[in-house]
Short mmCIF file of C-alpha atoms and ligand atoms in Angstrom, two decimals:
data_model
loop_
_atom_site.label_atom_id
_atom_site.label_comp_id
_atom_site.label_asym_id
_atom_site.label_seq_id
_atom_site.Cartn_x
_atom_site.Cartn_y
_atom_site.Cartn_z
CA MET A 87 -9.04 -32.81 12.36
CA THR A 88 -10.06 -32.70 8.72
CA MET A 89 -11.20 -29.11 9.18
CA ASP A 90 -7.86 -28.08 10.73
CA LEU A 91 -5.97 -29.62 7.85
CA PHE A 92 -8.23 -27.96 5.33
CA GLU A 93 -7.95 -24.57 7.00
CA SER A 94 -4.20 -24.61 7.32
CA SER A 95 -3.65 -25.66 3.71
CA SER A 96 -6.19 -23.16 2.36
CA SER A 97 -4.42 -20.29 4.14
CA GLU A 98 -1.05 -20.92 2.49
CA PRO A 99 -0.04 -17.97 0.31
CA TRP A 100 -0.15 -18.36 -3.46
CA VAL A 101 1.04 -16.23 -6.38
CA GLU A 102 -1.18 -14.74 -9.08
CA PRO A 103 0.57 -13.04 -12.00
CA LEU A 104 -1.04 -9.73 -13.07
CA CYS A 105 1.16 -8.87 -16.04
CA ASP A 106 4.84 -8.85 -16.94
CA GLY A 107 6.53 -7.40 -13.82
CA ALA A 108 3.53 -7.55 -11.47
CA VAL A 109 2.06 -10.20 -9.17
CA VAL A 110 -0.46 -10.55 -6.37
CA LEU A 111 0.91 -12.55 -3.44
CA ARG A 112 -2.34 -13.84 -2.02
CA ARG A 113 -2.52 -13.86 1.83
CA PHE A 114 1.24 -13.27 2.01
CA ALA A 115 0.99 -10.82 4.94
CA ARG A 116 -1.68 -12.68 6.89
CA ALA A 117 0.61 -14.31 9.40
CA ASP A 118 2.12 -10.90 10.26
CA ALA A 119 -1.17 -8.97 10.19
CA SER A 120 -1.62 -8.41 13.93
CA ARG A 121 1.94 -7.20 14.31
CA LEU A 122 1.59 -4.94 11.27
CA LEU A 123 -1.62 -3.43 12.67
CA GLU A 124 -0.02 -2.83 16.07
CA ALA A 125 2.88 -1.14 14.34
CA ILE A 126 0.44 1.06 12.39
CA SER A 127 -1.03 2.25 15.72
CA VAL A 128 2.43 3.08 17.02
CA VAL A 129 3.25 5.05 13.86
CA ALA A 130 -0.09 6.90 14.02
CA GLU A 131 0.50 7.94 17.64
CA GLN A 132 3.54 9.83 16.44
CA ALA A 133 2.30 11.01 13.05
CA ARG A 134 -1.48 11.00 13.05
CA PHE A 135 -3.69 10.03 10.12
CA ARG A 136 -4.78 13.07 8.13
CA GLN A 137 -6.71 13.73 4.95
CA MET A 138 -4.33 15.62 2.69
CA GLN A 139 -5.22 18.21 0.08
CA THR A 140 -4.54 17.60 -3.59
CA PRO A 141 -2.66 20.34 -5.48
CA GLY A 142 -6.05 21.17 -7.03
CA GLY A 143 -7.54 21.89 -3.59
CA HIS A 144 -9.60 18.70 -3.05
CA THR A 145 -9.51 16.83 0.24
CA MET A 146 -8.51 13.19 -0.28
CA SER A 147 -11.05 10.67 1.02
CA VAL A 148 -8.25 8.36 2.19
CA ALA A 149 -6.53 9.28 5.47
CA MET A 150 -2.73 8.95 5.35
CA THR A 151 0.38 8.91 7.41
CA CYS A 152 3.96 7.86 6.69
CA CYS A 153 7.01 6.30 8.23
CA GLY A 154 10.61 5.78 7.18
CA ASP A 155 13.23 8.30 6.07
CA TRP A 156 10.88 9.90 3.55
CA GLY A 157 7.16 10.59 3.67
CA TRP A 158 4.93 11.31 0.71
CA VAL A 159 2.82 14.44 1.04
CA THR A 160 0.44 16.46 -1.07
CA ASP A 161 -0.82 20.01 -0.56
CA ALA A 162 -1.33 23.17 -2.59
CA GLY A 163 2.41 23.08 -3.35
CA GLY A 164 2.16 19.71 -5.16
CA TYR A 165 3.13 16.07 -4.56
CA ARG A 166 6.52 15.34 -3.05
CA TYR A 167 8.60 13.37 -0.58
CA GLN A 168 9.88 15.13 2.50
CA GLN A 169 11.77 14.05 5.61
CA THR A 170 9.49 15.74 8.14
CA ASP A 171 5.82 15.53 8.96
CA PRO A 172 4.24 18.85 7.94
CA LEU A 173 1.86 18.64 10.95
CA SER A 174 4.61 18.47 13.56
CA GLY A 175 7.77 19.53 11.77
CA GLU A 176 9.37 16.38 13.22
CA PRO A 177 10.99 13.54 11.26
CA TRP A 178 8.56 10.78 10.25
CA PRO A 179 8.41 7.79 12.63
CA LEU A 180 11.03 5.11 12.04
CA MET A 181 9.93 2.31 9.77
CA PRO A 182 8.98 -0.59 12.08
CA ALA A 183 11.20 -3.68 11.64
CA VAL A 184 8.13 -5.83 10.86
CA PHE A 185 7.29 -3.47 7.95
CA ARG A 186 10.80 -3.53 6.55
CA SER A 187 11.19 -7.30 6.67
CA LEU A 188 7.76 -8.01 5.21
CA ALA A 189 8.39 -5.56 2.34
CA ALA A 190 11.74 -7.16 1.52
CA LYS A 191 10.30 -10.70 1.67
CA ALA A 192 7.37 -9.76 -0.53
CA ALA A 193 9.57 -7.98 -3.08
CA SER A 194 11.77 -11.10 -3.33
CA ALA A 195 8.74 -13.34 -3.73
CA GLY A 196 7.60 -11.01 -6.52
CA GLY A 197 10.95 -11.26 -8.30
CA TYR A 198 12.70 -8.14 -6.95
CA SER A 199 15.49 -9.07 -4.57
CA GLY A 200 17.43 -6.59 -2.44
CA PHE A 201 14.51 -4.18 -1.89
CA GLU A 202 15.22 -1.75 0.96
CA PRO A 203 12.32 0.69 1.23
CA ASP A 204 13.03 4.14 2.68
CA ALA A 205 9.38 5.25 2.59
CA CYS A 206 6.10 3.69 3.66
CA LEU A 207 2.81 5.42 2.99
CA VAL A 208 0.06 4.18 5.30
CA ASN A 209 -3.42 4.62 3.82
CA ARG A 210 -6.61 4.22 5.84
CA TYR A 211 -9.87 3.75 3.94
CA ALA A 212 -13.21 4.14 5.71
CA PRO A 213 -16.34 3.03 3.81
CA GLY A 214 -16.86 5.48 0.94
CA ALA A 215 -13.14 6.28 0.54
CA LYS A 216 -11.42 5.66 -2.78
CA MET A 217 -8.25 6.43 -4.67
CA GLY A 218 -8.38 7.54 -8.28
CA LEU A 219 -6.14 6.09 -10.99
CA HIS A 220 -2.59 7.40 -10.66
CA GLN A 221 1.02 6.42 -11.25
CA ASP A 222 3.61 6.20 -8.46
CA LYS A 223 6.21 8.40 -10.09
CA ASP A 224 7.66 10.74 -7.45
CA GLU A 225 10.51 8.29 -6.74
CA ASP A 226 14.05 8.70 -8.10
CA ASP A 227 14.71 5.17 -9.31
CA PHE A 228 12.04 3.31 -11.27
CA ASP A 229 14.19 0.16 -11.14
CA GLN A 230 12.93 -0.21 -7.57
CA PRO A 231 9.54 -1.93 -7.23
CA ILE A 232 6.41 -0.94 -5.31
CA VAL A 233 5.13 -3.29 -2.59
CA SER A 234 1.53 -2.73 -1.54
CA VAL A 235 -0.02 -4.58 1.43
CA SER A 236 -3.77 -4.83 2.11
CA LEU A 237 -5.16 -5.27 5.63
CA GLY A 238 -8.73 -5.34 6.90
CA THR A 239 -11.87 -5.13 4.80
CA PRO A 240 -11.80 -6.13 1.11
CA ALA A 241 -11.34 -3.65 -1.72
CA MET A 242 -11.43 -3.61 -5.49
CA PHE A 243 -8.00 -2.63 -6.79
CA GLN A 244 -7.72 -1.30 -10.32
CA PHE A 245 -4.59 -2.18 -12.20
CA GLY A 246 -4.36 -0.25 -15.45
CA GLY A 247 -1.88 0.21 -18.24
CA ALA A 248 0.83 2.69 -19.13
CA ARG A 249 -1.79 5.29 -20.10
CA ARG A 250 -4.60 6.60 -17.93
CA SER A 251 -7.05 5.76 -20.71
CA ASP A 252 -6.10 2.04 -20.70
CA ARG A 253 -8.97 0.07 -19.21
CA PRO A 254 -7.87 -1.26 -15.79
CA GLN A 255 -8.16 -4.88 -14.66
CA ARG A 256 -10.23 -5.28 -11.51
CA VAL A 257 -8.34 -7.15 -8.83
CA PRO A 258 -10.24 -7.95 -5.62
CA LEU A 259 -7.86 -7.60 -2.66
CA GLU A 260 -8.37 -9.19 0.74
CA HIS A 261 -6.74 -9.05 4.14
CA GLY A 262 -3.10 -10.08 3.79
CA ASP A 263 -2.84 -9.77 0.01
CA VAL A 264 0.29 -8.07 -1.31
CA VAL A 265 0.67 -6.57 -4.78
CA VAL A 266 4.21 -6.14 -6.12
CA TRP A 267 4.91 -4.25 -9.33
CA GLY A 268 8.15 -3.13 -10.93
CA GLY A 269 10.27 -3.44 -14.07
CA PRO A 270 8.02 -3.15 -17.14
CA ALA A 271 4.98 -2.63 -14.86
CA ARG A 272 6.52 0.02 -12.60
CA LEU A 273 4.60 2.99 -14.01
CA ARG A 274 1.25 1.28 -14.49
CA TYR A 275 -1.78 3.33 -13.48
CA HIS A 276 -3.62 1.96 -10.45
CA GLY A 277 -6.32 2.94 -8.00
CA VAL A 278 -8.94 1.67 -5.56
CA LEU A 279 -12.71 1.74 -6.09
CA THR A 280 -15.00 3.13 -3.37
CA LEU A 281 -14.67 1.00 -0.23
CA LYS A 282 -17.84 -0.87 0.64
CA GLN A 283 -19.34 -1.29 4.10
CA ALA A 284 -17.90 -4.41 5.72
CA LEU A 285 -16.51 -5.51 9.04
CA HIS A 286 -13.19 -7.16 9.74
CA SER A 287 -12.36 -8.68 13.11
CA LEU A 288 -9.01 -6.84 13.33
CA THR A 289 -9.82 -3.46 11.74
CA GLY A 290 -13.57 -2.89 12.09
CA ALA A 291 -14.98 -1.10 9.03
CA CYS A 292 -11.55 0.03 7.76
CA ARG A 293 -9.07 -1.11 5.22
CA TYR A 294 -5.40 -0.26 5.64
CA ASN A 295 -2.85 -0.23 2.87
CA LEU A 296 0.90 -0.04 3.30
CA THR A 297 2.74 1.14 0.21
CA PHE A 298 6.50 0.59 0.36
CA ARG A 299 8.79 2.51 -1.93
CA ARG A 300 12.39 3.44 -2.42
CA ALA A 301 12.00 7.21 -2.71
CA ARG A 302 15.69 8.25 -2.97
C1 LIG B 46 -1.85 3.54 -3.48
O1 LIG B 46 -1.73 3.36 -4.67
O2 LIG B 46 -1.19 4.40 -2.85
C2 LIG B 46 -2.81 2.71 -2.64
C3 LIG B 46 -3.22 1.42 -3.23
C4 LIG B 46 -4.12 0.64 -2.31
O3 LIG B 46 -4.71 1.21 -1.38
O4 LIG B 46 -4.25 -0.58 -2.50
FE1 LIG B 47 -0.12 4.29 -5.80
#
């Protein structure tokens, strides 16, 4: 009885401010996690995970796919949004309803109401994968926030400043955590340190990240 009470109260989401315009919504996506992971499998059946090439010719360690009206891609031609999957030539999978509603709820909880994402980048990290510091800046309207959902094994997120050389804060992210940044924080550099070996009951050794954006 005591244990049940303790467990249910300790799993309630809470908000951690990162800086002006950015928050971590701790455990916010936990209740929806199984449905989100099922929806990721459905998306990946249609548009499989792939390791894209950077414009400089490097293979990214993170495997990616997309859903929604616009998908983010990188290849020798550069970074861009496009409406079709380059592997199939088909439109990206529809954004699952559970993705859309979670993204809107999280944006509101982070202070950005009315968020209607038209793009979701799905990142899959295996142990050893990482993402270097970068800005999300291929979108048309920087008044729209970024909503970033973590699922599976833990990772160390880096949240930097307006310049690449600004020393990033280290933010440990766990299953169900959601980072929302916009307004004055919209163009902050961010990245993910090399994923460590770990096991999660729902995802095995992997971490998934859903990044919601308004591309157009
Ligand atoms: C990204 O910036 O696209 C991914 C961030 C993350 O995996 O947490
Ligand atoms: Fe990013």
